[in-house]
Coordinates of C-alpha atoms in Angstrom, one line a residue:
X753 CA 0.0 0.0 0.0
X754 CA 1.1 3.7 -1.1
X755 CA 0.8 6.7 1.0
X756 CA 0.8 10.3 -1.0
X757 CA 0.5 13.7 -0.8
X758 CA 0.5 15.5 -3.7
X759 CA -2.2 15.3 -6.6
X760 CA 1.1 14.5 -9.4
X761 CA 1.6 11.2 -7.6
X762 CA -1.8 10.2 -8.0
X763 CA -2.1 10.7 -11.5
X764 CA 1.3 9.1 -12.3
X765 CA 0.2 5.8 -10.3
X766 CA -3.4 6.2 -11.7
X767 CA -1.3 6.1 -15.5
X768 CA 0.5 3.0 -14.9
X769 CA -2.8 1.3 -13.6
X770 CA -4.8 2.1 -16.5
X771 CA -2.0 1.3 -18.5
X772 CA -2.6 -2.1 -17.0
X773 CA -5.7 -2.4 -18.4
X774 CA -6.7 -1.9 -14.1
X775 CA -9.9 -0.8 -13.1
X776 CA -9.8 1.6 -10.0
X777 CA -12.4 2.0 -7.0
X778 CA -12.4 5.4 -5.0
X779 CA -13.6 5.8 -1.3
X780 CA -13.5 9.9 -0.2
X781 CA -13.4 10.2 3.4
X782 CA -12.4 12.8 5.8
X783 CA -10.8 9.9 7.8
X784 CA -10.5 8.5 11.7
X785 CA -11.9 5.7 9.7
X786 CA -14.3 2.7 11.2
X787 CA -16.1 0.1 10.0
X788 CA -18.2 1.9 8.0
X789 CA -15.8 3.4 5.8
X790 CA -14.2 -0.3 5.8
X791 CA -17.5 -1.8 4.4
X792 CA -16.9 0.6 1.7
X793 CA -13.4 0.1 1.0
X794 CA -14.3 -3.8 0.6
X795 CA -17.0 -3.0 -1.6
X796 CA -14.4 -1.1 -4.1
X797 CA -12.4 -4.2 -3.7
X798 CA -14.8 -6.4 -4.5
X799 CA -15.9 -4.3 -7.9
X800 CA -12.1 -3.2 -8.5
X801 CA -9.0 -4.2 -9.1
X802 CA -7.2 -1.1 -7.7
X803 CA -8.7 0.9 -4.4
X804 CA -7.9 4.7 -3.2
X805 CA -9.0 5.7 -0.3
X806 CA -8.2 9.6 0.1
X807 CA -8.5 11.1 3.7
X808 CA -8.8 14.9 3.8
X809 CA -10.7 16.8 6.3
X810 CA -12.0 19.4 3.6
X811 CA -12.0 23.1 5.5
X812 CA -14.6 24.4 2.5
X813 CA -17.5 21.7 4.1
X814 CA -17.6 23.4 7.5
X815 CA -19.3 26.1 9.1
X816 CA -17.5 29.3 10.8
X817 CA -19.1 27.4 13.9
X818 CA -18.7 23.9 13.0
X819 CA -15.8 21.4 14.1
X820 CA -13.3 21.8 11.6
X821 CA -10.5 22.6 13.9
X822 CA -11.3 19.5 16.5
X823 CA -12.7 16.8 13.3
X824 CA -10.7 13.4 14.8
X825 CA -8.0 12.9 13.2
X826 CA -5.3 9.6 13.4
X827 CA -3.4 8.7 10.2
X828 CA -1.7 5.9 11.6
X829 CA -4.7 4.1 12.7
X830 CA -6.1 5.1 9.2
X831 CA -3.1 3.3 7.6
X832 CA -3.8 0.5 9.6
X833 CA -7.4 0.2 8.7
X834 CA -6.9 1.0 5.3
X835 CA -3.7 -2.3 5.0
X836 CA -6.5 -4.5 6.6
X837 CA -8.9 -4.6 3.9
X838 CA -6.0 -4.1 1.2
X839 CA -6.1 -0.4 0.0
X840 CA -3.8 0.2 -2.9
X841 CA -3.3 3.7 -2.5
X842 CA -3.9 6.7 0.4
X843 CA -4.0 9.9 -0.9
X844 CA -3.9 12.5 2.4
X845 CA -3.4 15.6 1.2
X846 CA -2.7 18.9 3.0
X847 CA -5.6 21.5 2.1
X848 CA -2.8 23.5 0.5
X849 CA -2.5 21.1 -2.0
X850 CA -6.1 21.1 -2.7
X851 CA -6.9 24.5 -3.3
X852 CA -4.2 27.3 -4.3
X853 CA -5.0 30.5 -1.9
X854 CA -6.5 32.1 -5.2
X855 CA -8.8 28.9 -5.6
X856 CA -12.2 30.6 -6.7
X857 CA -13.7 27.7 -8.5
X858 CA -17.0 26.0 -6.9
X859 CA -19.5 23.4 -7.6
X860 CA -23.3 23.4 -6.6
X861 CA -26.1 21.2 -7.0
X862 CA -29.5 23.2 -5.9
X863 CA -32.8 22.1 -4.9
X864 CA -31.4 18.8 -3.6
X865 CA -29.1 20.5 -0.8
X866 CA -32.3 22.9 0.0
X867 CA -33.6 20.6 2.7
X868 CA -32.7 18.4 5.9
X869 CA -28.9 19.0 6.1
X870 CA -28.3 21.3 3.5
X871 CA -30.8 23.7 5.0
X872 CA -29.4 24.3 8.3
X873 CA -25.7 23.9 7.1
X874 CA -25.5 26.6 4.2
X875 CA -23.2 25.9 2.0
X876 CA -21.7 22.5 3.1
X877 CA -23.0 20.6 -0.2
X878 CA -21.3 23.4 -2.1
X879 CA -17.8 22.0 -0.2
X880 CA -18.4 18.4 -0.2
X881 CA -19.3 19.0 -4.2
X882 CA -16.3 20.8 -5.2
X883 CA -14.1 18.4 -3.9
X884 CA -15.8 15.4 -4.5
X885 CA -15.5 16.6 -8.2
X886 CA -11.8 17.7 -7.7
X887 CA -11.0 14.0 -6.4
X888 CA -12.9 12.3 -9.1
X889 CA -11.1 14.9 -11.7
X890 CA -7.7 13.5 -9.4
X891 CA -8.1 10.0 -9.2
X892 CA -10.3 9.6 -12.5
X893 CA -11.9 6.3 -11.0
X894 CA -14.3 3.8 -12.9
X895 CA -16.9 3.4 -9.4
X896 CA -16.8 5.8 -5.9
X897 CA -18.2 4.6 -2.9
X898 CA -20.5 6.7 -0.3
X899 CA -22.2 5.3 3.1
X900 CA -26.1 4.9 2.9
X901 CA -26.0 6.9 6.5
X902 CA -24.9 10.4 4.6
X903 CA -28.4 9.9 2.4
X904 CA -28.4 13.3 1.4
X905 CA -25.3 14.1 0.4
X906 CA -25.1 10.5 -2.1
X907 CA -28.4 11.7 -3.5
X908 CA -26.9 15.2 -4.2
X909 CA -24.0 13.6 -5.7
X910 CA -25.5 11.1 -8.0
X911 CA -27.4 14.2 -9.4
X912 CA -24.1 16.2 -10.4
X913 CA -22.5 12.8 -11.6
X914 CA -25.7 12.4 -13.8
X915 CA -25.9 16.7 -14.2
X916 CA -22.5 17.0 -15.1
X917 CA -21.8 13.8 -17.2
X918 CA -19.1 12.2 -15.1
X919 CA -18.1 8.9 -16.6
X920 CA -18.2 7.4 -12.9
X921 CA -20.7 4.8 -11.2
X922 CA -22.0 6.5 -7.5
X923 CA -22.3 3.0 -5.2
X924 CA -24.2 3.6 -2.2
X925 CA -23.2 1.1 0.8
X926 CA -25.9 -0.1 3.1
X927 CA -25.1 1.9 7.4
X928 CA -23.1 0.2 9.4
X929 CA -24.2 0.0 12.6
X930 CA -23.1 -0.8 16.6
X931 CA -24.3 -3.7 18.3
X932 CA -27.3 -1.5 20.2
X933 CA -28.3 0.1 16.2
X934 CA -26.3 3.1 16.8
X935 CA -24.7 4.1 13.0
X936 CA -21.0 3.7 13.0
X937 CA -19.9 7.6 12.5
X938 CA -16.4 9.5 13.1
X939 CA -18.2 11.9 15.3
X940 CA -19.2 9.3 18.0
X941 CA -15.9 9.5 19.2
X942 CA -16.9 12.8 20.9
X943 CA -19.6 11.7 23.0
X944 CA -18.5 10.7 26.4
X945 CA -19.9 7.5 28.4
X946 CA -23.4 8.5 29.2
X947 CA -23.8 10.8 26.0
X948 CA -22.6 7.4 24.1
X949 CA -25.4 5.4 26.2
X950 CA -28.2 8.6 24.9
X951 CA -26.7 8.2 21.4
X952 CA -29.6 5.1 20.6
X953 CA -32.2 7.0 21.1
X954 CA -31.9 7.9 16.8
X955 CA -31.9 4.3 16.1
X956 CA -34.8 3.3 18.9
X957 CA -37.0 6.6 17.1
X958 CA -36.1 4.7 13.3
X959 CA -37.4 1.1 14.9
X960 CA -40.5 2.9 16.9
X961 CA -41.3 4.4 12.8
X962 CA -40.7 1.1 11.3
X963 CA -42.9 -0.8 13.8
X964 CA -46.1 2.2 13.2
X965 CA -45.3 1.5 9.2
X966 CA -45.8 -1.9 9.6
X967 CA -48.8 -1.6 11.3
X968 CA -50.0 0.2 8.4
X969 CA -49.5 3.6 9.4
X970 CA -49.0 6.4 6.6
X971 CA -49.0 9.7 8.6
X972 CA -45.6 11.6 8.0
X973 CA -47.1 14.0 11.1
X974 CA -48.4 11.1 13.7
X975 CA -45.1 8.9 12.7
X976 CA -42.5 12.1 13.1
X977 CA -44.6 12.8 16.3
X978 CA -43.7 9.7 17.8
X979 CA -40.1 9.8 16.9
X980 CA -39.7 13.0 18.8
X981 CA -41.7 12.0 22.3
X982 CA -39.0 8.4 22.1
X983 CA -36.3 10.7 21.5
X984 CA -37.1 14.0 24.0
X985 CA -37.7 11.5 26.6
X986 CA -33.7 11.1 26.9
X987 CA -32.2 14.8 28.8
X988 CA -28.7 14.7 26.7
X989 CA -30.6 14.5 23.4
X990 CA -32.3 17.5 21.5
X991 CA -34.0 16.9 17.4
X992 CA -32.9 19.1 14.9
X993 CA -35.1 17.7 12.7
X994 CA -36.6 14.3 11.9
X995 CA -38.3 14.6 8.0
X996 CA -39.8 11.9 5.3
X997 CA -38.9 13.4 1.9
X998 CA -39.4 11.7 -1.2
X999 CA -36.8 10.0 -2.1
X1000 CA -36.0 11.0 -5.3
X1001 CA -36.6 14.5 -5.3
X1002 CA -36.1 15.2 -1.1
X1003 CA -39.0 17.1 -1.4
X1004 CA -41.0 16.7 1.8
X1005 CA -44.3 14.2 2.2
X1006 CA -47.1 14.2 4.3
X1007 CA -48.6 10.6 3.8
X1008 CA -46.4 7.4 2.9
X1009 CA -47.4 7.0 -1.0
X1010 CA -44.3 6.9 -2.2
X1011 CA -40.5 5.9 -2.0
X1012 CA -39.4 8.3 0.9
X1013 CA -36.6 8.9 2.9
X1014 CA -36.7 9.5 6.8
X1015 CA -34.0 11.7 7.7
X1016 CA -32.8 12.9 11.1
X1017 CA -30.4 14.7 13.2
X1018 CA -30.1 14.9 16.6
X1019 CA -27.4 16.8 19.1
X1020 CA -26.6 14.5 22.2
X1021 CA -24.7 16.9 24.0
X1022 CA -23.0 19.1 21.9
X1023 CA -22.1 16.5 19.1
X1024 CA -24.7 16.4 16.0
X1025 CA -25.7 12.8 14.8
X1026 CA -27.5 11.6 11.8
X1027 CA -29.8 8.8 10.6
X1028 CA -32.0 7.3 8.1
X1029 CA -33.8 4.8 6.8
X1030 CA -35.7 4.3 3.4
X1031 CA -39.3 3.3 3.0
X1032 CA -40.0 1.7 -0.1
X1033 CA -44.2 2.1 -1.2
X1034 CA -45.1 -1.4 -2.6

């Protein structure tokens, strides 16, 4: 496995691969990586015969408020997860490498990023689409691989893929989850002991919706209701927003009757979580 730096030494092993005839799989993470991103990395291996995995915390994604400056970060133990599944190639570069201090040059997908996440961070889907593009422009893979749990942001991508006539298939990898439900995220790492023990509450509020679903109900408004009186009975946790959206559009829905995403986020403590699951009309 290859560790690099610098865009040049990604396109000169990228040549010799495809010189090879090889076919190359990209995962873009931000790193601290864990079993999710793993899951995703075997995926690429399975559909691949070369895998990059790039790690960059991407400054242009974050808020003036968010947690850019204390995002976990641990390259070894990256390395280490990476050599496990059999990663050809790391690509961490330094955000100097990335953009040149006049960098000026953005991409934005709109209507998609108007709602759930994209509405209360402003902006983040303009970060996380410029560089997705820039690493895809970088790496020039045949497949890139996103987690299920970011719903959002791999439907906003697989619109400018499709928009903007990349040559590259989006996979979407099914969440990887704790043994009590809770979705395998970077970010957990924050919450301490009894914030950690709160934490299920977002994947006890996805089973309480499944189980009304099943029964037959179809009220976006008595389901979300629910969600919110499981979740506020826990002190550490506070909703940001539990939504149904359809799922192709993310537009918001009032009655089950079609495809439809349930999206939400919820701050235990201070750290922001999110969850989904998909609910698919017969």
């Amino acid at each position: 496995m290859k560790v690099v730096t610098t865009i040049r030494e990604v396109r000169e092993q990228v040549n010799a691969w495809r010189q090879a005839d090889n076919s190359i799989g990209l995962v873009p993470t931000m790193g601290f990586l864990h079993e999710g991103h793993q899951s995703l990395m075997q995926a690429a291996k399975q559909d691949n015969q070369k895998v990059i995995v790039t790690i960059f915390v991407n400054p242009i994604q974050f808020g003036p408020s968010e947690d850019l400056a204390s995002y976990p970060r641990d390259l070894e133990r990256d390395k280490i997860a990476c050599e496990q599944v059999g990663v050809d190639l790391i690509f961490c570069p330094d955000a100097s490498e990335m953009y040149s201090p006049n960098f000026n040059s953005y991409v934005d997908v709109n209507e998609l990023t108007e709602a759930l996440c994209g509405k209360r961070r402003p902006g983040h889907f303009k970060g996380v689409c410029t560089v997705v593009t820039k690493l895809f422009n970088i790496a020039q893979p045949d497949r890139a691989y996103f987690g299920q749990k970011d719903a959002q942001q791999l439907a906003v991508i697989k619109r400018m893929v499709t928009d903007l006539n990349f040559n590259i298939e989006i996979i979407g990898c099914p969440i990887v989850r704790e043994s009590d439900g809770l979705a395998k995220s970077s970010r957990n790492s924050y919450l301490s002991e009894s914030e950690r023990v709160a934490a299920v509450c977002l994947y006890q509020a996805i089973e309480c919706a499944k189980a009304m679903i099943h029964k037959g109900e179809k009220s976006v408004n008595v389901i979300t209701q629910a969600m919110q009186e499981l979740i506020s009975k826990q002190p550490l946790a506070k909703v940001d927003y539990i939504e149904f959206v359809d799922l192709a559009t993310l537009k918001s829905v009032d009655l089950l009757a079609q495809d439809s995403l349930c999206a939400l986020a919820v701050y235990i403590g201070k750290t922001r979580l999110i969850d989904n699951f998909i609910y698919q009309h017969d």
